[in-house]
């Protein structure tokens, strides 16, 4: 707490402020050149930006480039806002457009081999077209998030742009491409991105069961998110059977049924490497199969249906570290008993729409989960306690808690106890 800002951080911020200052000094010159025609302003601006990019590429160490990129995007965004505020009814539109063009062009400084992380959906919309059109210049990227692109409306038009960019990203390990993924793009990943480990192509209408055979050829793939695609349960079963290194497939409500089918029809498959289980439909049998077939499971997120599931089945999940329970009763559905057995390993606990939460429930959580680092209580029914069962605590309550999410009405003493 209250630590001074590092000189390294101050230096990086200073370079980004300086660059925006250079942009402001260039604006009058570019305005004069733009009035002369013959694209002189564009040629001059392009030359200056290329020189600045070389300077930054030479002077900023590779391990600091991503931090510098975040600061620069913030400073350019502030510069754009200053230009907009200076616009009034009597201002020349050509002057405004010239100033905006200079400000946005400064973002091209980031197009370097040293850049490792790029989340295009986090950029101001005025900048995104630069990074879409020049993705092939970011050859050193490890993580690329293209966001929703066209939102699925112009997938064919965006495909060429994506293919052109991915062709140079040999070091890419993670890609997020929602809505606009196609089989052609997936084949390009096999050829150009052999080290890919994470792939999020959710909401892509052109991703079907035929895409699974392509995805399974990405040998290093560990995480693939296919939520709201055209992949059916048959395709997901094929994915689980063929992709040997998968640790996470995101939320999939039929994952329990997939495990049942694999257990019945693929006796040679004894274990899967899945580490996360997230579903809104699960039965007691599904949880039992999860414990048997997925010994590495560390995260479980389930919607509890008292007619289909006994939460005590979670006791069989040996390596459980993160638990997300939705719609249950703390005492009646034996959440307390589950925590009594498994709580010693838990570091993350999220309870949503859980009833019967009183002071006793909070005390049990604090004593059964001594290593808990994150606790989230969302829309839980917090009730006053008629009596407190435990008055002496074996360990200090929530002694390792680092993060607390508390979105529910409760008596003041409940929150005071946690804090």
mmCIF file of C-alpha atoms in Angstrom:
data_model
loop_
_atom_site.group_PDB
_atom_site.id
_atom_site.type_symbol
_atom_site.label_atom_id
_atom_site.label_comp_id
_atom_site.label_asym_id
_atom_site.label_seq_id
_atom_site.Cartn_x
_atom_site.Cartn_y
_atom_site.Cartn_z
ATOM 1 C CA UNK A 1 0.000 0.000 0.000
ATOM 2 C CA UNK A 2 1.024 3.596 -0.743
ATOM 3 C CA UNK A 3 4.072 2.474 -2.703
ATOM 4 C CA UNK A 4 5.722 5.059 -5.003
ATOM 5 C CA UNK A 5 5.264 4.611 -8.736
ATOM 6 C CA UNK A 6 8.188 2.741 -10.275
ATOM 7 C CA UNK A 7 10.606 4.754 -12.396
ATOM 8 C CA UNK A 8 10.107 2.180 -15.124
ATOM 9 C CA UNK A 9 6.374 2.933 -15.209
ATOM 10 C CA UNK A 10 6.964 6.689 -15.185
ATOM 11 C CA UNK A 11 9.398 6.367 -18.074
ATOM 12 C CA UNK A 12 6.949 4.327 -20.162
ATOM 13 C CA UNK A 13 4.145 6.785 -19.494
ATOM 14 C CA UNK A 14 6.454 9.648 -20.366
ATOM 15 C CA UNK A 15 7.213 8.141 -23.780
ATOM 16 C CA UNK A 16 3.497 7.801 -24.570
ATOM 17 C CA UNK A 17 2.730 11.370 -23.456
ATOM 18 C CA UNK A 18 5.643 12.584 -25.579
ATOM 19 C CA UNK A 19 4.308 10.750 -28.632
ATOM 20 C CA UNK A 20 0.891 12.370 -28.265
ATOM 21 C CA UNK A 21 2.607 15.739 -27.881
ATOM 22 C CA UNK A 22 4.427 15.098 -31.169
ATOM 23 C CA UNK A 23 1.063 14.283 -32.745
ATOM 24 C CA UNK A 24 -0.375 17.615 -31.570
ATOM 25 C CA UNK A 25 2.624 19.490 -33.015
ATOM 26 C CA UNK A 26 2.192 17.683 -36.353
ATOM 27 C CA UNK A 27 -1.488 18.557 -36.753
ATOM 28 C CA UNK A 28 -1.027 22.129 -38.119
ATOM 29 C CA UNK A 29 1.660 20.941 -40.562
ATOM 30 C CA UNK A 30 -0.471 18.075 -41.832
ATOM 31 C CA UNK A 31 -3.393 20.466 -42.295
ATOM 32 C CA UNK A 32 -1.295 22.739 -44.510
ATOM 33 C CA UNK A 33 0.013 19.790 -46.561
ATOM 34 C CA UNK A 34 -3.465 18.332 -46.968
ATOM 35 C CA UNK A 35 -4.605 21.544 -48.675
ATOM 36 C CA UNK A 36 -1.856 21.152 -51.301
ATOM 37 C CA UNK A 37 -3.314 17.883 -52.570
ATOM 38 C CA UNK A 38 -1.360 15.031 -54.222
ATOM 39 C CA UNK A 39 -1.535 13.004 -50.966
ATOM 40 C CA UNK A 40 1.522 14.830 -49.639
ATOM 41 C CA UNK A 41 0.105 14.882 -46.123
ATOM 42 C CA UNK A 42 -0.496 11.115 -46.112
ATOM 43 C CA UNK A 43 2.978 10.364 -47.453
ATOM 44 C CA UNK A 44 4.640 12.638 -44.908
ATOM 45 C CA UNK A 45 2.597 11.274 -41.998
ATOM 46 C CA UNK A 46 3.320 7.686 -43.015
ATOM 47 C CA UNK A 47 7.052 8.394 -43.153
ATOM 48 C CA UNK A 48 7.055 10.046 -39.715
ATOM 49 C CA UNK A 49 5.047 7.204 -38.136
ATOM 50 C CA UNK A 50 7.441 4.615 -39.598
ATOM 51 C CA UNK A 51 10.423 6.492 -38.108
ATOM 52 C CA UNK A 52 8.685 6.698 -34.722
ATOM 53 C CA UNK A 53 7.833 3.005 -34.839
ATOM 54 C CA UNK A 54 11.505 2.146 -35.501
ATOM 55 C CA UNK A 55 12.563 4.330 -32.562
ATOM 56 C CA UNK A 56 10.111 2.678 -30.182
ATOM 57 C CA UNK A 57 10.983 -0.781 -31.468
ATOM 58 C CA UNK A 58 14.665 -0.071 -30.844
ATOM 59 C CA UNK A 59 14.368 1.670 -27.457
ATOM 60 C CA UNK A 60 11.544 -0.144 -25.605
ATOM 61 C CA UNK A 61 12.591 -3.558 -24.172
ATOM 62 C CA UNK A 62 10.463 -6.470 -25.336
ATOM 63 C CA UNK A 63 9.219 -7.374 -21.853
ATOM 64 C CA UNK A 64 7.827 -3.843 -21.410
ATOM 65 C CA UNK A 65 6.227 -3.434 -24.823
ATOM 66 C CA UNK A 66 2.787 -4.696 -23.792
ATOM 67 C CA UNK A 67 2.698 -2.299 -20.827
ATOM 68 C CA UNK A 68 3.712 0.550 -23.093
ATOM 69 C CA UNK A 69 0.987 -0.439 -25.577
ATOM 70 C CA UNK A 70 -1.744 -0.141 -22.929
ATOM 71 C CA UNK A 71 -0.488 3.281 -21.848
ATOM 72 C CA UNK A 72 -0.223 4.511 -25.432
ATOM 73 C CA UNK A 73 -3.758 3.445 -26.282
ATOM 74 C CA UNK A 74 -4.993 5.333 -23.208
ATOM 75 C CA UNK A 75 -3.058 8.478 -24.151
ATOM 76 C CA UNK A 76 -4.218 8.389 -27.791
ATOM 77 C CA UNK A 77 -7.793 7.982 -26.601
ATOM 78 C CA UNK A 78 -7.366 11.071 -24.394
ATOM 79 C CA UNK A 79 -5.902 12.956 -27.358
ATOM 80 C CA UNK A 80 -8.897 12.025 -29.505
ATOM 81 C CA UNK A 81 -11.242 13.255 -26.787
ATOM 82 C CA UNK A 82 -9.374 16.580 -26.627
ATOM 83 C CA UNK A 83 -9.721 16.973 -30.387
ATOM 84 C CA UNK A 84 -13.449 16.262 -30.183
ATOM 85 C CA UNK A 85 -13.984 18.756 -27.360
ATOM 86 C CA UNK A 86 -12.224 21.459 -29.353
ATOM 87 C CA UNK A 87 -14.732 21.027 -32.188
ATOM 88 C CA UNK A 88 -17.466 23.654 -32.313
ATOM 89 C CA UNK A 89 -20.131 24.751 -34.795
ATOM 90 C CA UNK A 90 -17.780 27.145 -36.577
ATOM 91 C CA UNK A 91 -14.864 24.701 -36.827
ATOM 92 C CA UNK A 92 -13.646 23.452 -40.194
ATOM 93 C CA UNK A 93 -14.538 19.805 -40.780
ATOM 94 C CA UNK A 94 -11.377 19.302 -42.861
ATOM 95 C CA UNK A 95 -9.285 20.505 -39.911
ATOM 96 C CA UNK A 96 -11.089 18.147 -37.540
ATOM 97 C CA UNK A 97 -10.627 15.152 -39.856
ATOM 98 C CA UNK A 98 -6.949 15.957 -40.306
ATOM 99 C CA UNK A 99 -6.412 16.121 -36.536
ATOM 100 C CA UNK A 100 -8.242 12.829 -36.012
ATOM 101 C CA UNK A 101 -6.201 11.199 -38.761
ATOM 102 C CA UNK A 102 -2.913 12.250 -37.135
ATOM 103 C CA UNK A 103 -4.028 11.079 -33.672
ATOM 104 C CA UNK A 104 -5.198 7.690 -34.902
ATOM 105 C CA UNK A 105 -2.082 7.177 -37.042
ATOM 106 C CA UNK A 106 0.062 7.269 -33.884
ATOM 107 C CA UNK A 107 -1.392 3.886 -32.887
ATOM 108 C CA UNK A 108 0.594 2.323 -35.761
ATOM 109 C CA UNK A 109 3.662 2.643 -33.533
ATOM 110 C CA UNK A 110 2.399 -0.506 -31.804
ATOM 111 C CA UNK A 111 2.731 -2.640 -34.944
ATOM 112 C CA UNK A 112 5.920 -4.324 -33.776
ATOM 113 C CA UNK A 113 7.325 -7.839 -33.485
ATOM 114 C CA UNK A 114 7.776 -7.145 -29.756
ATOM 115 C CA UNK A 115 4.036 -6.878 -29.127
ATOM 116 C CA UNK A 116 2.818 -10.068 -27.430
ATOM 117 C CA UNK A 117 -0.800 -9.303 -26.475
ATOM 118 C CA UNK A 118 -3.451 -7.540 -28.554
ATOM 119 C CA UNK A 119 -7.118 -7.268 -27.582
ATOM 120 C CA UNK A 120 -8.631 -5.407 -30.512
ATOM 121 C CA UNK A 121 -12.123 -5.323 -29.008
ATOM 122 C CA UNK A 122 -10.711 -3.207 -26.156
ATOM 123 C CA UNK A 123 -9.513 -0.511 -28.555
ATOM 124 C CA UNK A 124 -11.573 2.576 -29.389
ATOM 125 C CA UNK A 125 -13.599 1.884 -32.523
ATOM 126 C CA UNK A 126 -11.786 4.651 -34.383
ATOM 127 C CA UNK A 127 -8.500 2.683 -34.120
ATOM 128 C CA UNK A 128 -9.665 -0.839 -34.865
ATOM 129 C CA UNK A 129 -9.513 -0.631 -38.661
ATOM 130 C CA UNK A 130 -5.738 -0.029 -38.477
ATOM 131 C CA UNK A 131 -5.100 -3.227 -36.543
ATOM 132 C CA UNK A 132 -7.522 -5.270 -38.634
ATOM 133 C CA UNK A 133 -5.866 -4.185 -41.869
ATOM 134 C CA UNK A 134 -2.288 -4.567 -40.596
ATOM 135 C CA UNK A 135 -2.506 -7.691 -38.442
ATOM 136 C CA UNK A 136 0.210 -9.318 -40.547
ATOM 137 C CA UNK A 137 2.755 -6.840 -39.113
ATOM 138 C CA UNK A 138 2.233 -8.078 -35.533
ATOM 139 C CA UNK A 139 4.349 -11.168 -36.088
ATOM 140 C CA UNK A 140 5.332 -11.715 -32.461
ATOM 141 C CA UNK A 141 1.824 -11.973 -30.999
ATOM 142 C CA UNK A 142 1.141 -14.727 -28.466
ATOM 143 C CA UNK A 143 -2.427 -13.717 -27.592
ATOM 144 C CA UNK A 144 -4.850 -12.178 -30.085
ATOM 145 C CA UNK A 145 -8.455 -11.294 -29.311
ATOM 146 C CA UNK A 146 -10.409 -10.133 -32.353
ATOM 147 C CA UNK A 147 -13.657 -9.890 -30.427
ATOM 148 C CA UNK A 148 -16.918 -10.076 -32.347
ATOM 149 C CA UNK A 149 -15.524 -8.638 -35.626
ATOM 150 C CA UNK A 150 -18.627 -8.172 -37.813
ATOM 151 C CA UNK A 151 -20.927 -9.924 -35.343
ATOM 152 C CA UNK A 152 -21.547 -12.675 -37.919
ATOM 153 C CA UNK A 153 -23.112 -10.309 -40.465
ATOM 154 C CA UNK A 154 -20.150 -10.072 -42.862
ATOM 155 C CA UNK A 155 -18.158 -13.215 -42.171
ATOM 156 C CA UNK A 156 -17.162 -13.708 -45.814
ATOM 157 C CA UNK A 157 -15.814 -10.152 -46.038
ATOM 158 C CA UNK A 158 -13.768 -10.485 -42.845
ATOM 159 C CA UNK A 159 -12.323 -13.907 -43.711
ATOM 160 C CA UNK A 160 -9.635 -12.576 -46.074
ATOM 161 C CA UNK A 161 -8.460 -10.024 -43.497
ATOM 162 C CA UNK A 162 -8.181 -12.690 -40.794
ATOM 163 C CA UNK A 163 -6.349 -15.147 -43.055
ATOM 164 C CA UNK A 164 -3.867 -12.461 -44.090
ATOM 165 C CA UNK A 165 -3.074 -11.699 -40.443
ATOM 166 C CA UNK A 166 -2.827 -15.270 -39.177
ATOM 167 C CA UNK A 167 -0.412 -16.174 -41.963
ATOM 168 C CA UNK A 168 2.461 -14.449 -40.142
ATOM 169 C CA UNK A 169 1.651 -15.361 -36.514
ATOM 170 C CA UNK A 170 3.822 -18.428 -36.010
ATOM 171 C CA UNK A 171 4.110 -17.857 -32.242
ATOM 172 C CA UNK A 172 0.392 -17.451 -31.524
ATOM 173 C CA UNK A 173 -0.773 -19.522 -28.534
ATOM 174 C CA UNK A 174 -4.235 -18.035 -27.887
ATOM 175 C CA UNK A 175 -6.929 -16.735 -30.255
ATOM 176 C CA UNK A 176 -10.398 -15.332 -29.586
ATOM 177 C CA UNK A 177 -12.568 -14.978 -32.675
ATOM 178 C CA UNK A 178 -16.282 -14.783 -31.934
ATOM 179 C CA UNK A 179 -19.024 -14.902 -34.575
ATOM 180 C CA UNK A 180 -16.820 -14.935 -37.694
ATOM 181 C CA UNK A 181 -14.803 -18.155 -37.580
ATOM 182 C CA UNK A 182 -14.988 -20.514 -40.576
ATOM 183 C CA UNK A 183 -13.459 -23.860 -41.537
ATOM 184 C CA UNK A 184 -11.039 -22.034 -43.852
ATOM 185 C CA UNK A 185 -9.717 -20.029 -40.908
ATOM 186 C CA UNK A 186 -9.400 -23.197 -38.814
ATOM 187 C CA UNK A 187 -7.339 -24.852 -41.563
ATOM 188 C CA UNK A 188 -5.119 -21.774 -41.644
ATOM 189 C CA UNK A 189 -4.501 -22.182 -37.901
ATOM 190 C CA UNK A 190 -3.243 -25.733 -38.452
ATOM 191 C CA UNK A 191 -0.763 -24.487 -41.039
ATOM 192 C CA UNK A 192 0.353 -21.199 -39.507
ATOM 193 C CA UNK A 193 -0.169 -21.504 -35.728
ATOM 194 C CA UNK A 194 1.196 -24.898 -34.627
ATOM 195 C CA UNK A 195 1.628 -23.742 -31.008
ATOM 196 C CA UNK A 196 -2.016 -22.745 -30.470
ATOM 197 C CA UNK A 197 -3.267 -23.788 -27.013
ATOM 198 C CA UNK A 198 -6.389 -21.637 -26.527
ATOM 199 C CA UNK A 199 -9.190 -21.143 -29.074
ATOM 200 C CA UNK A 200 -12.464 -19.293 -28.441
ATOM 201 C CA UNK A 201 -14.740 -19.381 -31.497
ATOM 202 C CA UNK A 202 -18.075 -19.127 -29.695
ATOM 203 C CA UNK A 203 -21.163 -17.795 -31.510
ATOM 204 C CA UNK A 204 -19.699 -18.709 -34.931
ATOM 205 C CA UNK A 205 -22.555 -20.022 -37.088
ATOM 206 C CA UNK A 206 -20.182 -21.601 -39.635
ATOM 207 C CA UNK A 207 -18.558 -23.848 -37.012
ATOM 208 C CA UNK A 208 -20.305 -27.235 -37.262
ATOM 209 C CA UNK A 209 -19.594 -30.902 -36.603
ATOM 210 C CA UNK A 210 -17.432 -30.873 -39.752
ATOM 211 C CA UNK A 211 -15.156 -28.380 -37.990
ATOM 212 C CA UNK A 212 -14.320 -30.832 -35.207
ATOM 213 C CA UNK A 213 -12.056 -32.930 -37.436
ATOM 214 C CA UNK A 214 -10.062 -29.774 -38.233
ATOM 215 C CA UNK A 215 -9.871 -28.623 -34.602
ATOM 216 C CA UNK A 216 -8.543 -31.983 -33.421
ATOM 217 C CA UNK A 217 -5.533 -31.555 -35.717
ATOM 218 C CA UNK A 218 -4.314 -28.723 -33.504
ATOM 219 C CA UNK A 219 -2.175 -31.056 -31.416
ATOM 220 C CA UNK A 220 -1.241 -28.591 -28.654
ATOM 221 C CA UNK A 221 -4.786 -27.297 -28.121
ATOM 222 C CA UNK A 222 -5.815 -27.338 -24.451
ATOM 223 C CA UNK A 223 -8.831 -25.012 -24.354
ATOM 224 C CA UNK A 224 -11.543 -24.685 -27.000
ATOM 225 C CA UNK A 225 -14.758 -22.698 -26.471
ATOM 226 C CA UNK A 226 -17.624 -23.708 -28.810
ATOM 227 C CA UNK A 227 -20.572 -22.166 -27.001
ATOM 228 C CA UNK A 228 -23.510 -21.219 -29.282
ATOM 229 C CA UNK A 229 -21.975 -22.743 -32.412
ATOM 230 C CA UNK A 230 -23.612 -25.355 -34.649
ATOM 231 C CA UNK A 231 -21.681 -28.202 -33.014
ATOM 232 C CA UNK A 232 -24.042 -30.874 -31.657
ATOM 233 C CA UNK A 233 -23.529 -33.400 -28.882
ATOM 234 C CA UNK A 234 -22.114 -35.865 -31.440
ATOM 235 C CA UNK A 235 -19.466 -33.328 -32.400
ATOM 236 C CA UNK A 236 -18.567 -32.636 -28.774
ATOM 237 C CA UNK A 237 -18.163 -36.362 -28.094
ATOM 238 C CA UNK A 238 -15.840 -36.619 -31.099
ATOM 239 C CA UNK A 239 -13.856 -33.666 -29.781
ATOM 240 C CA UNK A 240 -13.456 -35.200 -26.315
ATOM 241 C CA UNK A 241 -12.424 -38.547 -27.773
ATOM 242 C CA UNK A 242 -9.920 -37.261 -30.347
ATOM 243 C CA UNK A 243 -8.415 -34.185 -28.667
ATOM 244 C CA UNK A 244 -6.187 -35.859 -26.094
ATOM 245 C CA UNK A 245 -4.853 -32.714 -24.400
ATOM 246 C CA UNK A 246 -8.093 -30.793 -23.794
ATOM 247 C CA UNK A 247 -8.401 -29.349 -20.296
ATOM 248 C CA UNK A 248 -11.383 -27.020 -20.840
ATOM 249 C CA UNK A 249 -14.292 -26.755 -23.295
ATOM 250 C CA UNK A 250 -16.040 -23.881 -21.539
ATOM 251 C CA UNK A 251 -19.685 -24.084 -20.563
ATOM 252 C CA UNK A 252 -21.508 -26.990 -22.202
ATOM 253 C CA UNK A 253 -24.820 -28.105 -20.745
ATOM 254 C CA UNK A 254 -24.669 -31.629 -22.225
ATOM 255 C CA UNK A 255 -21.176 -32.413 -20.978
ATOM 256 C CA UNK A 256 -22.537 -34.957 -18.473
ATOM 257 C CA UNK A 257 -24.336 -36.804 -21.276
ATOM 258 C CA UNK A 258 -21.110 -36.813 -23.288
ATOM 259 C CA UNK A 259 -19.321 -38.515 -20.381
ATOM 260 C CA UNK A 260 -22.110 -41.115 -20.179
ATOM 261 C CA UNK A 261 -21.812 -41.902 -23.885
ATOM 262 C CA UNK A 262 -18.012 -42.155 -23.753
ATOM 263 C CA UNK A 263 -18.165 -44.420 -20.701
ATOM 264 C CA UNK A 264 -20.605 -46.759 -22.463
ATOM 265 C CA UNK A 265 -19.117 -46.794 -25.973
ATOM 266 C CA UNK A 266 -15.383 -46.125 -25.529
ATOM 267 C CA UNK A 267 -14.224 -48.503 -22.781
ATOM 268 C CA UNK A 268 -10.600 -47.989 -23.888
ATOM 269 C CA UNK A 269 -10.789 -44.350 -22.731
ATOM 270 C CA UNK A 270 -10.254 -44.495 -18.992
ATOM 271 C CA UNK A 271 -9.382 -40.868 -18.275
ATOM 272 C CA UNK A 272 -9.849 -37.431 -19.807
ATOM 273 C CA UNK A 273 -7.601 -34.464 -19.013
ATOM 274 C CA UNK A 274 -10.459 -32.031 -18.381
ATOM 275 C CA UNK A 275 -9.829 -29.630 -15.498
ATOM 276 C CA UNK A 276 -13.067 -27.586 -15.695
ATOM 277 C CA UNK A 277 -16.683 -28.764 -15.613
ATOM 278 C CA UNK A 278 -19.273 -26.061 -16.275
ATOM 279 C CA UNK A 279 -22.880 -26.992 -16.993
ATOM 280 C CA UNK A 280 -26.444 -26.064 -16.150
ATOM 281 C CA UNK A 281 -27.685 -29.675 -16.393
ATOM 282 C CA UNK A 282 -26.098 -32.361 -14.272
ATOM 283 C CA UNK A 283 -27.279 -35.451 -12.432
ATOM 284 C CA UNK A 284 -25.721 -37.422 -9.597
ATOM 285 C CA UNK A 285 -24.480 -39.956 -12.141
ATOM 286 C CA UNK A 286 -22.813 -37.217 -14.175
ATOM 287 C CA UNK A 287 -20.856 -36.023 -11.139
ATOM 288 C CA UNK A 288 -19.851 -39.589 -10.319
ATOM 289 C CA UNK A 289 -18.583 -40.097 -13.870
ATOM 290 C CA UNK A 290 -16.757 -36.791 -13.643
ATOM 291 C CA UNK A 291 -14.914 -37.981 -10.539
ATOM 292 C CA UNK A 292 -14.038 -41.313 -12.194
ATOM 293 C CA UNK A 293 -13.113 -40.195 -15.718
ATOM 294 C CA UNK A 294 -11.640 -36.730 -15.055
ATOM 295 C CA UNK A 295 -9.269 -37.035 -12.081
ATOM 296 C CA UNK A 296 -7.695 -33.633 -12.833
ATOM 297 C CA UNK A 297 -10.931 -31.636 -12.396
ATOM 298 C CA UNK A 298 -10.257 -28.480 -10.372
ATOM 299 C CA UNK A 299 -13.233 -26.262 -11.243
ATOM 300 C CA UNK A 300 -16.900 -27.291 -11.021
ATOM 301 C CA UNK A 301 -19.820 -24.982 -11.876
ATOM 302 C CA UNK A 302 -23.314 -26.502 -11.701
ATOM 303 C CA UNK A 303 -26.957 -25.530 -11.474
ATOM 304 C CA UNK A 304 -28.459 -27.694 -8.749
ATOM 305 C CA UNK A 305 -31.726 -29.510 -9.354
ATOM 306 C CA UNK A 306 -32.800 -31.314 -6.185
ATOM 307 C CA UNK A 307 -34.741 -33.890 -8.229
ATOM 308 C CA UNK A 308 -31.714 -34.904 -10.275
ATOM 309 C CA UNK A 309 -28.630 -34.356 -8.156
ATOM 310 C CA UNK A 310 -27.239 -35.111 -4.733
ATOM 311 C CA UNK A 311 -24.494 -32.585 -4.043
ATOM 312 C CA UNK A 312 -22.707 -35.093 -1.840
ATOM 313 C CA UNK A 313 -21.450 -36.666 -5.088
ATOM 314 C CA UNK A 314 -18.978 -33.764 -5.248
ATOM 315 C CA UNK A 315 -17.025 -35.416 -2.452
ATOM 316 C CA UNK A 316 -15.622 -37.830 -5.042
ATOM 317 C CA UNK A 317 -13.936 -35.006 -6.995
ATOM 318 C CA UNK A 318 -10.509 -35.328 -5.424
ATOM 319 C CA UNK A 319 -8.711 -32.208 -6.691
ATOM 320 C CA UNK A 320 -11.585 -29.734 -6.417
ATOM 321 C CA UNK A 321 -10.251 -26.200 -5.846
ATOM 322 C CA UNK A 322 -12.945 -23.903 -7.278
ATOM 323 C CA UNK A 323 -16.668 -24.438 -6.714
ATOM 324 C CA UNK A 324 -19.592 -22.519 -8.238
ATOM 325 C CA UNK A 325 -23.043 -23.538 -6.953
ATOM 326 C CA UNK A 326 -26.250 -22.085 -8.320
ATOM 327 C CA UNK A 327 -29.745 -22.487 -6.832
ATOM 328 C CA UNK A 328 -29.638 -24.623 -3.700
ATOM 329 C CA UNK A 329 -30.181 -24.533 0.092
ATOM 330 C CA UNK A 330 -27.093 -24.363 2.265
ATOM 331 C CA UNK A 331 -28.327 -26.804 4.888
ATOM 332 C CA UNK A 332 -31.144 -28.768 3.225
ATOM 333 C CA UNK A 333 -29.039 -29.613 0.128
ATOM 334 C CA UNK A 334 -25.994 -30.521 2.227
ATOM 335 C CA UNK A 335 -23.720 -27.754 0.997
ATOM 336 C CA UNK A 336 -22.346 -27.576 4.531
ATOM 337 C CA UNK A 337 -21.474 -31.276 4.455
ATOM 338 C CA UNK A 338 -19.743 -30.936 1.087
ATOM 339 C CA UNK A 339 -17.640 -28.051 2.404
ATOM 340 C CA UNK A 340 -16.787 -29.995 5.535
ATOM 341 C CA UNK A 341 -15.111 -32.655 3.370
ATOM 342 C CA UNK A 342 -13.829 -30.660 0.379
ATOM 343 C CA UNK A 343 -13.418 -27.180 1.883
ATOM 344 C CA UNK A 344 -9.805 -27.694 2.934
ATOM 345 C CA UNK A 345 -8.756 -27.611 -0.743
ATOM 346 C CA UNK A 346 -11.023 -24.788 -1.919
ATOM 347 C CA UNK A 347 -9.522 -21.433 -2.888
ATOM 348 C CA UNK A 348 -12.597 -20.109 -4.745
ATOM 349 C CA UNK A 349 -16.243 -20.380 -3.706
ATOM 350 C CA UNK A 350 -19.177 -18.789 -5.548
ATOM 351 C CA UNK A 351 -22.689 -19.228 -4.138
ATOM 352 C CA UNK A 352 -25.514 -17.828 -6.249
ATOM 353 C CA UNK A 353 -29.217 -17.901 -5.324
ATOM 354 C CA UNK A 354 -28.404 -20.044 -2.294
ATOM 355 C CA UNK A 355 -30.986 -19.974 0.506
ATOM 356 C CA UNK A 356 -30.713 -20.591 4.257
ATOM 357 C CA UNK A 357 -27.612 -18.414 4.502
ATOM 358 C CA UNK A 358 -27.252 -17.145 8.061
ATOM 359 C CA UNK A 359 -24.419 -16.424 10.468
ATOM 360 C CA UNK A 360 -23.946 -20.141 11.068
ATOM 361 C CA UNK A 361 -23.483 -20.735 7.330
ATOM 362 C CA UNK A 362 -20.786 -18.044 7.164
ATOM 363 C CA UNK A 363 -19.052 -19.506 10.217
ATOM 364 C CA UNK A 364 -19.047 -22.990 8.653
ATOM 365 C CA UNK A 365 -17.578 -21.587 5.422
ATOM 366 C CA UNK A 366 -14.833 -19.778 7.352
ATOM 367 C CA UNK A 367 -13.885 -22.881 9.349
ATOM 368 C CA UNK A 368 -14.216 -25.514 6.623
ATOM 369 C CA UNK A 369 -12.434 -23.435 3.933
ATOM 370 C CA UNK A 370 -9.313 -22.038 5.625
ATOM 371 C CA UNK A 371 -7.421 -21.418 2.336
ATOM 372 C CA UNK A 372 -10.295 -19.575 0.646
ATOM 373 C CA UNK A 373 -8.965 -16.608 -1.358
ATOM 374 C CA UNK A 374 -12.119 -15.599 -3.241
ATOM 375 C CA UNK A 375 -15.664 -15.666 -1.879
ATOM 376 C CA UNK A 376 -18.665 -14.537 -3.953
ATOM 377 C CA UNK A 377 -22.220 -14.404 -2.595
ATOM 378 C CA UNK A 378 -24.705 -13.335 -5.253
ATOM 379 C CA UNK A 379 -28.433 -12.918 -4.621
ATOM 380 C CA UNK A 380 -28.318 -15.294 -1.679
ATOM 381 C CA UNK A 381 -31.112 -15.227 0.898
ATOM 382 C CA UNK A 382 -29.358 -13.958 4.033
ATOM 383 C CA UNK A 383 -31.436 -14.501 7.159
ATOM 384 C CA UNK A 384 -30.866 -13.517 10.801
ATOM 385 C CA UNK A 385 -29.588 -16.292 13.065
ATOM 386 C CA UNK A 386 -31.714 -17.464 15.985
ATOM 387 C CA UNK A 387 -28.640 -18.977 17.622
ATOM 388 C CA UNK A 388 -24.963 -19.460 16.807
ATOM 389 C CA UNK A 389 -23.783 -23.079 16.902
ATOM 390 C CA UNK A 390 -20.022 -22.391 16.950
ATOM 391 C CA UNK A 391 -18.812 -19.722 19.364
ATOM 392 C CA UNK A 392 -15.134 -20.700 19.488
ATOM 393 C CA UNK A 393 -13.224 -20.757 16.216
ATOM 394 C CA UNK A 394 -10.459 -23.281 15.592
ATOM 395 C CA UNK A 395 -8.897 -20.923 13.044
ATOM 396 C CA UNK A 396 -9.306 -17.169 12.439
ATOM 397 C CA UNK A 397 -12.283 -16.625 10.082
ATOM 398 C CA UNK A 398 -11.350 -15.952 6.428
ATOM 399 C CA UNK A 399 -7.708 -15.376 7.308
ATOM 400 C CA UNK A 400 -6.538 -15.884 3.684
ATOM 401 C CA UNK A 401 -9.421 -14.107 1.921
ATOM 402 C CA UNK A 402 -8.208 -11.724 -0.805
ATOM 403 C CA UNK A 403 -11.338 -10.960 -2.831
ATOM 404 C CA UNK A 404 -14.969 -10.643 -1.759
ATOM 405 C CA UNK A 405 -18.021 -10.300 -3.983
ATOM 406 C CA UNK A 406 -21.139 -9.555 -1.952
ATOM 407 C CA UNK A 407 -24.347 -8.780 -3.867
ATOM 408 C CA UNK A 408 -27.242 -9.421 -1.498
ATOM 409 C CA UNK A 409 -29.146 -7.841 1.352
ATOM 410 C CA UNK A 410 -28.042 -8.991 4.763
ATOM 411 C CA UNK A 411 -27.811 -7.981 8.410
ATOM 412 C CA UNK A 412 -24.811 -5.763 9.077
ATOM 413 C CA UNK A 413 -23.195 -8.272 11.443
ATOM 414 C CA UNK A 414 -22.892 -10.837 8.597
ATOM 415 C CA UNK A 415 -20.738 -8.552 6.498
ATOM 416 C CA UNK A 416 -18.838 -7.403 9.583
ATOM 417 C CA UNK A 417 -17.976 -11.034 10.365
ATOM 418 C CA UNK A 418 -16.509 -11.626 6.906
ATOM 419 C CA UNK A 419 -14.463 -8.456 6.947
#
